[in-house]
PDB file of C-alpha atoms in Angstrom:
ATOM      1  CA  MET K   1      12.560  30.281  -4.454  1.00 65.00           C
ATOM      2  CA  GLY K   2      12.409  33.374  -1.743  1.00 86.00           C
ATOM      3  CA  TYR K   3      10.376  34.264   0.522  1.00 91.00           C
ATOM      4  CA  VAL K   4       7.374  35.552   0.838  1.00 92.00           C
ATOM      5  CA  HIS K   5       4.419  37.393   3.588  1.00 94.00           C
ATOM      6  CA  GLY K   6       1.966  35.878   5.122  1.00 95.00           C
ATOM      7  CA  GLY K   7      -0.508  37.990   3.128  1.00 96.00           C
ATOM      8  CA  LEU K   8       0.303  37.376  -0.275  1.00 97.00           C
ATOM      9  CA  VAL K   9       0.391  32.571   0.609  1.00 96.00           C
ATOM     10  CA  VAL K  10      -3.217  33.406   1.816  1.00 98.00           C
ATOM     11  CA  ALA K  11      -3.939  35.418  -1.279  1.00 98.00           C
ATOM     12  CA  ARG K  12      -1.921  32.689  -3.337  1.00 97.00           C
ATOM     13  CA  ALA K  13      -3.829  30.101  -1.874  1.00 97.00           C
ATOM     14  CA  LEU K  14      -7.474  31.534  -2.150  1.00 98.00           C
ATOM     15  CA  LYS K  15      -6.811  32.232  -5.543  1.00 97.00           C
ATOM     16  CA  GLU K  16      -5.603  28.501  -6.060  1.00 95.00           C
ATOM     17  CA  ALA K  17      -8.923  28.337  -4.752  1.00 96.00           C
ATOM     18  CA  GLY K  18     -10.749  29.950  -7.369  1.00 96.00           C
ATOM     19  CA  VAL K  19     -11.761  32.830  -5.850  1.00 98.00           C
ATOM     20  CA  SER K  20     -12.379  36.190  -7.573  1.00 98.00           C
ATOM     21  CA  HIS K  21     -13.182  38.184  -5.106  1.00 98.00           C
ATOM     22  CA  LEU K  22     -12.912  39.149  -1.871  1.00 99.00           C
ATOM     23  CA  PHE K  23     -15.756  41.003   0.413  1.00 99.00           C
ATOM     24  CA  THR K  24     -14.523  43.104   3.360  1.00 98.00           C
ATOM     25  CA  LEU K  25     -14.162  47.010   5.484  1.00 97.00           C
ATOM     26  CA  CYS K  26     -10.838  47.416   5.319  1.00 94.00           C
ATOM     27  CA  GLY K  27      -9.024  46.842   8.294  1.00 93.00           C
ATOM     28  CA  GLY K  28      -5.313  47.088   9.705  1.00 91.00           C
ATOM     29  CA  HIS K  29      -5.182  43.936  11.138  1.00 93.00           C
ATOM     30  CA  ILE K  30      -5.468  41.683   7.439  1.00 97.00           C
ATOM     31  CA  GLN K  31      -4.274  44.800   5.643  1.00 96.00           C
ATOM     32  CA  ASN K  32      -1.325  42.110   4.352  1.00 97.00           C
ATOM     33  CA  ILE K  33      -3.981  40.176   3.209  1.00 98.00           C
ATOM     34  CA  TYR K  34      -5.138  43.266   0.679  1.00 98.00           C
ATOM     35  CA  ASP K  35      -1.740  43.435  -0.789  1.00 97.00           C
ATOM     36  CA  GLY K  36      -1.255  39.435  -1.126  1.00 97.00           C
ATOM     37  CA  CYS K  37      -4.464  39.856  -2.985  1.00 98.00           C
ATOM     38  CA  VAL K  38      -3.315  42.678  -5.667  1.00 97.00           C
ATOM     39  CA  GLU K  39      -0.785  41.146  -6.531  1.00 97.00           C
ATOM     40  CA  VAL K  40      -2.235  37.654  -7.629  1.00 98.00           C
ATOM     41  CA  GLY K  41      -5.737  39.405  -8.913  1.00 98.00           C
ATOM     42  CA  ILE K  42      -7.947  39.019  -6.533  1.00 98.00           C
ATOM     43  CA  ARG K  43     -10.681  41.791  -5.984  1.00 98.00           C
ATOM     44  CA  VAL K  44     -11.106  43.371  -3.017  1.00 98.00           C
ATOM     45  CA  VAL K  45     -14.797  44.697  -1.904  1.00 98.00           C
ATOM     46  CA  ASP K  46     -14.352  46.921   0.453  1.00 97.00           C
ATOM     47  CA  THR K  47     -17.701  47.353   2.010  1.00 97.00           C
ATOM     48  CA  ARG K  48     -19.266  50.077   4.024  1.00 96.00           C
ATOM     49  CA  HIS K  49     -19.839  47.054   7.289  1.00 97.00           C
ATOM     50  CA  GLU K  50     -18.769  44.675   7.933  1.00 97.00           C
ATOM     51  CA  GLN K  51     -21.812  42.716   7.830  1.00 97.00           C
ATOM     52  CA  SER K  52     -22.707  43.108   4.381  1.00 98.00           C
ATOM     53  CA  ALA K  53     -19.078  41.606   3.333  1.00 98.00           C
ATOM     54  CA  ALA K  54     -19.850  39.170   5.176  1.00 99.00           C
ATOM     55  CA  HIS K  55     -23.603  38.663   3.994  1.00 98.00           C
ATOM     56  CA  ALA K  56     -21.834  39.437   0.834  1.00 99.00           C
ATOM     57  CA  ALA K  57     -19.815  36.275   1.231  1.00 99.00           C
ATOM     58  CA  ASP K  58     -23.275  34.410   1.507  1.00 98.00           C
ATOM     59  CA  GLY K  59     -25.087  35.414  -0.851  1.00 98.00           C
ATOM     60  CA  TRP K  60     -22.306  35.561  -3.554  1.00 98.00           C
ATOM     61  CA  ALA K  61     -21.811  31.294  -2.908  1.00 98.00           C
ATOM     62  CA  LYS K  62     -25.967  31.317  -3.825  1.00 96.00           C
ATOM     63  CA  VAL K  63     -25.438  33.045  -6.651  1.00 95.00           C
ATOM     64  CA  THR K  64     -22.178  31.716  -8.061  1.00 96.00           C
ATOM     65  CA  GLY K  65     -22.412  27.676  -6.127  1.00 94.00           C
ATOM     66  CA  GLN K  66     -18.531  28.834  -5.140  1.00 96.00           C
ATOM     67  CA  PRO K  67     -17.470  29.050  -1.543  1.00 98.00           C
ATOM     68  CA  GLY K  68     -17.621  33.050  -0.827  1.00 99.00           C
ATOM     69  CA  VAL K  69     -14.863  34.866   1.773  1.00 99.00           C
ATOM     70  CA  CYS K  70     -14.646  38.161   3.181  1.00 99.00           C
ATOM     71  CA  ALA K  71     -12.455  38.948   5.456  1.00 98.00           C
ATOM     72  CA  VAL K  72     -12.607  40.970   8.741  1.00 98.00           C
ATOM     73  CA  THR K  73     -10.720  42.690  11.261  1.00 97.00           C
ATOM     74  CA  ALA K  74      -9.890  41.631  14.583  1.00 96.00           C
ATOM     75  CA  GLY K  75     -12.536  43.096  17.413  1.00 95.00           C
ATOM     76  CA  PRO K  76     -15.789  44.525  16.278  1.00 95.00           C
ATOM     77  CA  GLY K  77     -14.782  44.042  12.736  1.00 97.00           C
ATOM     78  CA  VAL K  78     -15.590  39.841  13.784  1.00 98.00           C
ATOM     79  CA  THR K  79     -18.309  40.929  15.892  1.00 98.00           C
ATOM     80  CA  ASP K  80     -19.966  42.575  13.189  1.00 98.00           C
ATOM     81  CA  ALA K  81     -19.632  39.560  10.984  1.00 98.00           C
ATOM     82  CA  VAL K  82     -21.485  37.541  12.935  1.00 98.00           C
ATOM     83  CA  THR K  83     -25.045  37.766  11.781  1.00 98.00           C
ATOM     84  CA  GLY K  84     -23.835  37.306   8.310  1.00 98.00           C
ATOM     85  CA  VAL K  85     -21.848  33.907   9.338  1.00 99.00           C
ATOM     86  CA  ALA K  86     -24.801  32.592  11.523  1.00 98.00           C
ATOM     87  CA  ASN K  87     -27.424  32.710   8.153  1.00 97.00           C
ATOM     88  CA  ALA K  88     -25.008  31.357   5.979  1.00 98.00           C
ATOM     89  CA  HIS K  89     -24.383  28.213   9.054  1.00 98.00           C
ATOM     90  CA  ARG K  90     -28.705  28.220   9.457  1.00 95.00           C
ATOM     91  CA  ALA K  91     -29.319  27.854   5.502  1.00 95.00           C
ATOM     92  CA  GLY K  92     -26.291  25.467   4.889  1.00 96.00           C
ATOM     93  CA  ILE K  93     -23.895  28.019   2.332  1.00 97.00           C
ATOM     94  CA  PRO K  94     -20.314  27.269   2.127  1.00 98.00           C
ATOM     95  CA  MET K  95     -18.600  30.396   2.973  1.00 98.00           C
ATOM     96  CA  ILE K  96     -14.962  31.293   4.311  1.00 99.00           C
ATOM     97  CA  CYS K  97     -14.682  33.683   6.972  1.00 99.00           C
ATOM     98  CA  ILE K  98     -11.117  35.765   7.505  1.00 99.00           C
ATOM     99  CA  GLY K  99     -10.555  37.179  10.794  1.00 98.00           C
ATOM    100  CA  GLY K 100      -7.724  39.471  11.834  1.00 97.00           C
ATOM    101  CA  GLN K 101      -6.228  39.766  15.795  1.00 93.00           C
ATOM    102  CA  GLY K 102      -3.459  41.039  16.991  1.00 81.00           C
ATOM    103  CA  PRO K 103       0.029  40.173  17.681  1.00 80.00           C
ATOM    104  CA  ARG K 104       0.383  36.209  19.359  1.00 75.00           C
ATOM    105  CA  LEU K 105       3.394  37.839  21.230  1.00 75.00           C
ATOM    106  CA  PHE K 106       0.303  40.587  23.211  1.00 66.00           C
ATOM    107  CA  ALA K 107      -2.324  37.715  23.874  1.00 69.00           C
ATOM    108  CA  ASP K 108      -4.343  38.477  25.867  1.00 75.00           C
ATOM    109  CA  MET K 109      -2.472  41.884  27.516  1.00 65.00           C
ATOM    110  CA  GLY K 110      -5.068  44.147  26.206  1.00 72.00           C
ATOM    111  CA  SER K 111      -3.760  44.674  22.875  1.00 73.00           C
ATOM    112  CA  LEU K 112      -6.000  46.659  20.814  1.00 75.00           C
ATOM    113  CA  GLN K 113      -8.914  44.817  19.680  1.00 74.00           C
ATOM    114  CA  ASP K 114      -7.660  41.985  21.190  1.00 82.00           C
ATOM    115  CA  MET K 115     -10.720  38.807  21.706  1.00 87.00           C
ATOM    116  CA  ASN K 116     -11.839  35.639  22.133  1.00 91.00           C
ATOM    117  CA  HIS K 117     -13.189  34.916  18.608  1.00 96.00           C
ATOM    118  CA  VAL K 118     -12.971  31.875  18.282  1.00 97.00           C
ATOM    119  CA  GLU K 119     -15.478  30.828  20.707  1.00 97.00           C
ATOM    120  CA  LEU K 120     -17.420  33.126  19.286  1.00 97.00           C
ATOM    121  CA  MET K 121     -17.808  32.089  16.477  1.00 98.00           C
ATOM    122  CA  ARG K 122     -17.857  28.161  17.126  1.00 98.00           C
ATOM    123  CA  PRO K 123     -21.014  27.488  17.554  1.00 98.00           C
ATOM    124  CA  ILE K 124     -22.104  29.285  14.086  1.00 99.00           C
ATOM    125  CA  THR K 125     -19.906  27.694  12.156  1.00 99.00           C
ATOM    126  CA  LYS K 126     -18.066  24.103  10.661  1.00 99.00           C
ATOM    127  CA  TRP K 127     -15.065  24.889  12.457  1.00 99.00           C
ATOM    128  CA  SER K 128     -13.596  27.813  13.723  1.00 99.00           C
ATOM    129  CA  VAL K 129     -10.432  27.769  14.237  1.00 98.00           C
ATOM    130  CA  SER K 130      -6.531  30.692  14.732  1.00 97.00           C
ATOM    131  CA  VAL K 131      -4.094  29.296  12.117  1.00 97.00           C
ATOM    132  CA  PRO K 132      -0.695  28.690  14.418  1.00 96.00           C
ATOM    133  CA  GLU K 133       2.652  29.283  11.512  1.00 95.00           C
ATOM    134  CA  ALA K 134       2.450  31.754   8.719  1.00 94.00           C
ATOM    135  CA  ARG K 135       4.010  28.894   6.622  1.00 94.00           C
ATOM    136  CA  ARG K 136       1.128  26.849   7.154  1.00 95.00           C
ATOM    137  CA  LEU K 137      -1.925  30.131   6.095  1.00 97.00           C
ATOM    138  CA  GLY K 138      -2.728  28.537   2.647  1.00 95.00           C
ATOM    139  CA  GLU K 139      -2.803  24.492   4.406  1.00 96.00           C
ATOM    140  CA  TYR K 140      -5.696  26.385   6.815  1.00 97.00           C
ATOM    141  CA  LEU K 141      -6.882  27.497   3.932  1.00 97.00           C
ATOM    142  CA  GLN K 142      -7.139  25.040   2.330  1.00 97.00           C
ATOM    143  CA  SER K 143      -8.504  22.923   4.745  1.00 97.00           C
ATOM    144  CA  ALA K 144     -12.052  25.891   5.334  1.00 98.00           C
ATOM    145  CA  PHE K 145     -13.015  24.921   2.389  1.00 98.00           C
ATOM    146  CA  ARG K 146     -12.238  21.089   2.097  1.00 97.00           C
ATOM    147  CA  VAL K 147     -14.522  21.329   5.212  1.00 98.00           C
ATOM    148  CA  ALA K 148     -16.687  24.328   4.081  1.00 98.00           C
ATOM    149  CA  THR K 149     -17.505  22.397   0.398  1.00 96.00           C
ATOM    150  CA  SER K 150     -17.960  19.191   2.561  1.00 94.00           C
ATOM    151  CA  GLY K 151     -21.518  17.191   3.601  1.00 93.00           C
ATOM    152  CA  VAL K 152     -23.606  19.930   4.180  1.00 95.00           C
ATOM    153  CA  PRO K 153     -22.218  23.516   3.087  1.00 97.00           C
ATOM    154  CA  GLY K 154     -21.811  25.668   5.873  1.00 98.00           C
ATOM    155  CA  PRO K 155     -19.409  28.235   6.819  1.00 99.00           C
ATOM    156  CA  VAL K 156     -15.479  28.377   8.770  1.00 99.00           C
ATOM    157  CA  PHE K 157     -14.126  31.102  10.401  1.00 99.00           C
ATOM    158  CA  LEU K 158      -9.893  31.557  10.367  1.00 99.00           C
ATOM    159  CA  GLU K 159      -8.624  33.604  12.779  1.00 98.00           C
ATOM    160  CA  MET K 160      -5.286  34.813  11.116  1.00 98.00           C
ATOM    161  CA  PRO K 161      -3.172  36.990  13.397  1.00 96.00           C
ATOM    162  CA  LEU K 162      -1.506  39.824  12.697  1.00 94.00           C
ATOM    163  CA  ASP K 163       2.198  38.698  13.161  1.00 93.00           C
ATOM    164  CA  LEU K 164       1.443  35.565  10.877  1.00 96.00           C
ATOM    165  CA  LEU K 165       0.267  38.405   8.085  1.00 97.00           C
ATOM    166  CA  MET K 166       3.725  40.367   8.572  1.00 96.00           C
ATOM    167  CA  ASP K 167       6.043  36.837   8.830  1.00 94.00           C
ATOM    168  CA  HIS K 168       8.028  36.419   5.924  1.00 94.00           C
ATOM    169  CA  VAL K 169       8.347  33.004   5.344  1.00 90.00           C
ATOM    170  CA  ASP K 170      10.352  30.564   2.194  1.00 88.00           C
ATOM    171  CA  GLU K 171       8.340  29.774  -0.373  1.00 87.00           C
ATOM    172  CA  ASP K 172       9.810  26.081  -0.118  1.00 85.00           C
ATOM    173  CA  ASP K 173       8.296  25.914   3.822  1.00 84.00           C
ATOM    174  CA  VAL K 174       5.321  26.839   2.525  1.00 88.00           C
ATOM    175  CA  VAL K 175       2.600  23.868   3.854  1.00 81.00           C
ATOM    176  CA  THR K 176       0.266  23.335   1.135  1.00 86.00           C
ATOM    177  CA  TYR K 177      -1.109  20.303  -0.972  1.00 83.00           C
ATOM    178  CA  PRO K 178      -2.277  19.660  -4.444  1.00 85.00           C
ATOM    179  CA  LYS K 179      -5.612  17.956  -4.896  1.00 84.00           C
ATOM    180  CA  TYR K 180      -6.587  18.387  -1.083  1.00 82.00           C
ATOM    181  CA  ARG K 181     -10.574  18.240  -1.906  1.00 86.00           C
ATOM    182  CA  THR K 182     -12.574  16.335  -3.880  1.00 85.00           C
ATOM    183  CA  ALA K 183     -16.103  16.224  -6.094  1.00 85.00           C
ATOM    184  CA  ALA K 184     -17.280  13.127  -5.281  1.00 88.00           C
ATOM    185  CA  ARG K 185     -20.699  12.774  -3.865  1.00 90.00           C
ATOM    186  CA  PRO K 186     -22.533   9.805  -1.341  1.00 92.00           C
ATOM    187  CA  ALA K 187     -25.352   8.678  -4.267  1.00 94.00           C
ATOM    188  CA  GLY K 188     -27.488   7.145  -1.118  1.00 96.00           C
ATOM    189  CA  ASP K 189     -27.579   3.269  -0.256  1.00 97.00           C
ATOM    190  CA  PRO K 190     -28.449   1.101  -3.137  1.00 97.00           C
ATOM    191  CA  GLU K 191     -30.698  -1.012  -0.439  1.00 98.00           C
ATOM    192  CA  TYR K 192     -32.364   1.939   0.575  1.00 98.00           C
ATOM    193  CA  LEU K 193     -33.422   3.440  -3.138  1.00 98.00           C
ATOM    194  CA  ASP K 194     -34.264  -0.122  -3.782  1.00 98.00           C
ATOM    195  CA  ALA K 195     -36.625   0.070  -0.462  1.00 98.00           C
ATOM    196  CA  ALA K 196     -37.487   4.099  -1.872  1.00 98.00           C
ATOM    197  CA  ALA K 197     -38.305   3.201  -6.009  1.00 98.00           C
ATOM    198  CA  GLU K 198     -41.091   0.430  -4.318  1.00 98.00           C
ATOM    199  CA  LEU K 199     -42.690   2.015  -2.417  1.00 98.00           C
ATOM    200  CA  LEU K 200     -42.793   4.898  -4.900  1.00 98.00           C
ATOM    201  CA  ARG K 201     -44.127   2.234  -7.117  1.00 97.00           C
ATOM    202  CA  LYS K 202     -46.993   1.141  -5.026  1.00 97.00           C
ATOM    203  CA  ALA K 203     -48.101   4.886  -4.180  1.00 97.00           C
ATOM    204  CA  GLU K 204     -50.917   6.477  -5.427  1.00 97.00           C
ATOM    205  CA  ARG K 205     -50.559  10.671  -4.303  1.00 98.00           C
ATOM    206  CA  PRO K 206     -46.907  10.720  -4.191  1.00 98.00           C
ATOM    207  CA  MET K 207     -45.904  14.325  -3.653  1.00 98.00           C
ATOM    208  CA  LEU K 208     -42.019  16.137  -3.915  1.00 98.00           C
ATOM    209  CA  ILE K 209     -40.267  18.324  -1.635  1.00 98.00           C
ATOM    210  CA  CYS K 210     -37.107  19.392  -2.594  1.00 98.00           C
ATOM    211  CA  GLY K 211     -35.291  22.029  -0.435  1.00 96.00           C
ATOM    212  CA  ALA K 212     -31.793  24.124  -0.237  1.00 94.00           C
ATOM    213  CA  GLN K 213     -29.286  21.618  -0.704  1.00 96.00           C
ATOM    214  CA  LEU K 214     -30.347  20.704  -4.287  1.00 96.00           C
ATOM    215  CA  ARG K 215     -28.657  23.494  -4.579  1.00 94.00           C
ATOM    216  CA  TRP K 216     -25.468  21.854  -4.088  1.00 93.00           C
ATOM    217  CA  ALA K 217     -26.039  18.888  -5.635  1.00 92.00           C
ATOM    218  CA  LYS K 218     -25.083  16.881  -8.707  1.00 84.00           C
ATOM    219  CA  ASN K 219     -26.847  18.242 -12.120  1.00 89.00           C
ATOM    220  CA  GLY K 220     -29.577  18.890  -9.586  1.00 94.00           C
ATOM    221  CA  PRO K 221     -31.537  20.739 -11.717  1.00 95.00           C
ATOM    222  CA  GLN K 222     -31.621  17.764 -14.564  1.00 97.00           C
ATOM    223  CA  SER K 223     -32.391  14.946 -11.674  1.00 98.00           C
ATOM    224  CA  VAL K 224     -35.098  16.315 -10.897  1.00 98.00           C
ATOM    225  CA  ALA K 225     -36.432  16.341 -14.465  1.00 98.00           C
ATOM    226  CA  ARG K 226     -35.721  12.949 -15.422  1.00 98.00           C
ATOM    227  CA  PHE K 227     -37.219  11.871 -12.367  1.00 98.00           C
ATOM    228  CA  LEU K 228     -40.525  13.319 -12.836  1.00 98.00           C
ATOM    229  CA  ASP K 229     -40.549  12.721 -16.238  1.00 97.00           C
ATOM    230  CA  ALA K 230     -40.051   8.432 -14.873  1.00 97.00           C
ATOM    231  CA  LEU K 231     -42.750   9.432 -12.142  1.00 98.00           C
ATOM    232  CA  PRO K 232     -44.929  12.765 -12.523  1.00 98.00           C
ATOM    233  CA  MET K 233     -45.798  14.011  -9.232  1.00 98.00           C
ATOM    234  CA  PRO K 234     -46.499  17.683  -7.771  1.00 98.00           C
ATOM    235  CA  THR K 235     -43.156  18.704  -6.546  1.00 98.00           C
ATOM    236  CA  PHE K 236     -42.561  21.477  -4.485  1.00 98.00           C
ATOM    237  CA  PHE K 237     -38.918  23.388  -4.023  1.00 97.00           C
ATOM    238  CA  ASN K 238     -38.674  26.015  -0.953  1.00 94.00           C
ATOM    239  CA  SER K 239     -35.256  27.804  -0.326  1.00 91.00           C
ATOM    240  CA  LEU K 240     -32.115  28.034  -2.655  1.00 92.00           C
ATOM    241  CA  ALA K 241     -34.478  24.771  -4.828  1.00 94.00           C
ATOM    242  CA  ARG K 242     -36.798  27.440  -5.655  1.00 94.00           C
ATOM    243  CA  GLY K 243     -36.218  28.117  -9.745  1.00 93.00           C
ATOM    244  CA  ALA K 244     -34.726  24.379 -10.088  1.00 94.00           C
ATOM    245  CA  LEU K 245     -37.330  24.344 -12.983  1.00 96.00           C
ATOM    246  CA  PRO K 246     -39.633  27.004 -14.360  1.00 94.00           C
ATOM    247  CA  ARG K 247     -42.984  27.517 -12.838  1.00 93.00           C
ATOM    248  CA  SER K 248     -44.262  26.326 -16.216  1.00 94.00           C
ATOM    249  CA  HIS K 249     -43.408  22.665 -15.606  1.00 96.00           C
ATOM    250  CA  PRO K 250     -46.732  20.953 -15.584  1.00 96.00           C
ATOM    251  CA  CYS K 251     -45.508  19.497 -12.191  1.00 97.00           C
ATOM    252  CA  VAL K 252     -44.604  22.875 -10.500  1.00 96.00           C
ATOM    253  CA  PHE K 253     -47.227  23.574  -7.290  1.00 96.00           C
ATOM    254  CA  THR K 254     -46.637  27.330  -5.498  1.00 92.00           C
ATOM    255  CA  GLN K 255     -49.348  28.370  -3.348  1.00 90.00           C
ATOM    256  CA  VAL K 256     -51.037  24.820  -2.258  1.00 94.00           C
ATOM    257  CA  ARG K 257     -48.204  21.979  -0.828  1.00 93.00           C
ATOM    258  CA  LYS K 258     -50.509  22.390   2.390  1.00 92.00           C
ATOM    259  CA  LYS K 259     -53.617  20.955   0.210  1.00 94.00           C
ATOM    260  CA  ALA K 260     -50.259  18.675  -1.351  1.00 94.00           C
ATOM    261  CA  LEU K 261     -49.730  17.603   1.926  1.00 95.00           C
ATOM    262  CA  ALA K 262     -52.763  17.018   3.827  1.00 94.00           C
ATOM    263  CA  GLU K 263     -54.028  13.972   0.961  1.00 95.00           C
ATOM    264  CA  ALA K 264     -50.312  12.510  -0.579  1.00 97.00           C
ATOM    265  CA  ASP K 265     -50.080   9.186   0.626  1.00 97.00           C
ATOM    266  CA  VAL K 266     -45.841   9.175  -0.390  1.00 98.00           C
ATOM    267  CA  VAL K 267     -44.236  12.285   0.814  1.00 98.00           C
ATOM    268  CA  LEU K 268     -40.652  12.690  -0.416  1.00 98.00           C
ATOM    269  CA  VAL K 269     -38.544  14.999   1.843  1.00 98.00           C
ATOM    270  CA  PHE K 270     -35.271  15.560  -0.211  1.00 98.00           C
ATOM    271  CA  GLY K 271     -32.613  18.047   1.056  1.00 96.00           C
ATOM    272  CA  THR K 272     -34.603  20.074   3.636  1.00 96.00           C
ATOM    273  CA  PRO K 273     -35.132  19.382   7.526  1.00 94.00           C
ATOM    274  CA  LEU K 274     -38.845  18.749   8.623  1.00 95.00           C
ATOM    275  CA  ASP K 275     -38.558  21.144  10.782  1.00 93.00           C
ATOM    276  CA  PHE K 276     -41.643  24.652  11.390  1.00 90.00           C
ATOM    277  CA  ARG K 277     -41.891  24.721   7.639  1.00 90.00           C
ATOM    278  CA  LEU K 278     -43.340  21.652   7.168  1.00 91.00           C
ATOM    279  CA  GLY K 279     -45.035  21.620  10.630  1.00 90.00           C
ATOM    280  CA  TYR K 280     -42.043  19.914  11.973  1.00 90.00           C
ATOM    281  CA  GLY K 281     -43.215  16.655  10.149  1.00 89.00           C
ATOM    282  CA  ARG K 282     -46.404  16.143  11.962  1.00 89.00           C
ATOM    283  CA  GLU K 283     -49.071  13.762  10.792  1.00 82.00           C
ATOM    284  CA  GLY K 284     -52.233  15.127  10.527  1.00 79.00           C
ATOM    285  CA  MET K 285     -51.701  18.891  10.463  1.00 80.00           C
ATOM    286  CA  PRO K 286     -50.074  19.282   7.927  1.00 91.00           C
ATOM    287  CA  PHE K 287     -48.895  15.596   6.641  1.00 93.00           C
ATOM    288  CA  ALA K 288     -51.953  13.363   6.345  1.00 94.00           C
ATOM    289  CA  PRO K 289     -53.008  10.401   8.727  1.00 94.00           C
ATOM    290  CA  GLY K 290     -50.997   7.378   7.482  1.00 94.00           C
ATOM    291  CA  ALA K 291     -48.350   9.084   4.986  1.00 95.00           C
ATOM    292  CA  LYS K 292     -44.761   7.488   4.429  1.00 97.00           C
ATOM    293  CA  VAL K 293     -42.155   9.497   4.389  1.00 98.00           C
ATOM    294  CA  ILE K 294     -38.850   9.207   1.890  1.00 98.00           C
ATOM    295  CA  GLN K 295     -36.293  11.372   3.446  1.00 98.00           C
ATOM    296  CA  VAL K 296     -32.689  12.602   1.612  1.00 98.00           C
ATOM    297  CA  ASP K 297     -30.207  14.613   3.618  1.00 97.00           C
ATOM    298  CA  LEU K 298     -26.744  14.851   3.591  1.00 96.00           C
ATOM    299  CA  ASP K 299     -26.998  15.106   7.348  1.00 95.00           C
ATOM    300  CA  HIS K 300     -27.522  11.735   8.903  1.00 94.00           C
ATOM    301  CA  ALA K 301     -28.712  13.288  12.211  1.00 95.00           C
ATOM    302  CA  GLU K 302     -31.777  15.012  10.247  1.00 95.00           C
ATOM    303  CA  ILE K 303     -32.412  11.658   8.971  1.00 96.00           C
ATOM    304  CA  GLY K 304     -35.823  11.270  11.077  1.00 95.00           C
ATOM    305  CA  ARG K 305     -35.804  13.913  13.236  1.00 94.00           C
ATOM    306  CA  ASN K 306     -39.307  15.010  14.175  1.00 94.00           C
ATOM    307  CA  ARG K 307     -41.338  12.107  12.656  1.00 94.00           C
ATOM    308  CA  PRO K 308     -40.532   8.499  12.176  1.00 93.00           C
ATOM    309  CA  ILE K 309     -39.925   8.380   8.084  1.00 96.00           C
ATOM    310  CA  GLU K 310     -40.726   4.785   6.242  1.00 97.00           C
ATOM    311  CA  VAL K 311     -37.097   5.391   4.148  1.00 98.00           C
ATOM    312  CA  GLY K 312     -34.045   7.135   4.814  1.00 98.00           C
ATOM    313  CA  ILE K 313     -31.440   8.020   2.596  1.00 98.00           C
ATOM    314  CA  VAL K 314     -27.980   9.537   3.292  1.00 98.00           C
ATOM    315  CA  GLY K 315     -26.649  11.254   0.079  1.00 97.00           C
ATOM    316  CA  ASP K 316     -26.651  13.805  -2.787  1.00 97.00           C
ATOM    317  CA  THR K 317     -30.778  14.925  -3.802  1.00 97.00           C
ATOM    318  CA  GLY K 318     -30.048  14.977  -7.814  1.00 97.00           C
ATOM    319  CA  LEU K 319     -27.240  11.433  -7.323  1.00 97.00           C
ATOM    320  CA  VAL K 320     -30.531  10.179  -5.412  1.00 98.00           C
ATOM    321  CA  LEU K 321     -33.141  11.236  -7.692  1.00 98.00           C
ATOM    322  CA  ASP K 322     -31.211  10.071 -10.310  1.00 98.00           C
ATOM    323  CA  GLY K 323     -30.887   6.407  -8.272  1.00 98.00           C
ATOM    324  CA  LEU K 324     -34.340   6.399  -7.980  1.00 98.00           C
ATOM    325  CA  THR K 325     -34.734   6.937 -11.776  1.00 98.00           C
ATOM    326  CA  GLU K 326     -33.029   4.373 -13.279  1.00 97.00           C
ATOM    327  CA  ARG K 327     -35.002   2.394 -10.491  1.00 97.00           C
ATOM    328  CA  LEU K 328     -38.449   3.225 -11.807  1.00 96.00           C
ATOM    329  CA  GLU K 329     -37.443   2.831 -15.447  1.00 94.00           C
ATOM    330  CA  GLY K 330     -35.843  -0.282 -15.500  1.00 80.00           C
TER     331      GLY K 330
END
């Protein structure tokens, strides 16, 4: 079919993934990516600082619900992006950060702005890796999108050496796969959904707390609304879940969460960790003595962290709410 340069391979993979904007600060190590983006119709947004590019990608994901993408040059470009990537990691935001690197031929020889980006980014990403071959640039990007959007979302760092982006490869040799990721979401173990529904039927003063994972849930706002129609209770949203329902909704409260926690006999903690915002789940302050907790999270490791729980469900917040609604209405 002909030969294409690595930057165009990257741009085509981004376009196939639905990317319309690339946030960056122009740098020589990644120049070929810009050329590719112009060719395929991706808008290159040139910021004044790489930190802004990383935060813009993070913000893009929060607003659109689609992974944000930034590209930064080697060395200081990558280090400047660290705070934005770390923020996406802590907040569970799907984001791809592409970092330039010097040519592999001169690795560890003191090439311009050469440093170990992969290890720098490893603690603050779901996956940090250097692409080994130009023909696999698209394949690695597909993997990056799959990792960034699976389970609890988060950022991925892909290092792309300059020689890979400049290399010309036969289009027939470029490795990409159709249908490389799924939109399927875990709906929760039926046995545990049954147990949670039974606990709610017996509850006298239940309350619901929804966190950031509701933003990435399947039909999250609609699922919350249907659940509250079936079983009205005081409901609080934090982080990206804010705005899922209007403040005018009769079940939505904002300023009295501490008081509600002190009185609730069953607390539903959905898609948010039992961290400092919830007093680490401590009994007596802020949770009422003897309160029972139903915790739902996409990350199995979050279930039961910091306090005992009555029912723990690994699943998508929206789908678990739907499962509970069906049981409560049945």
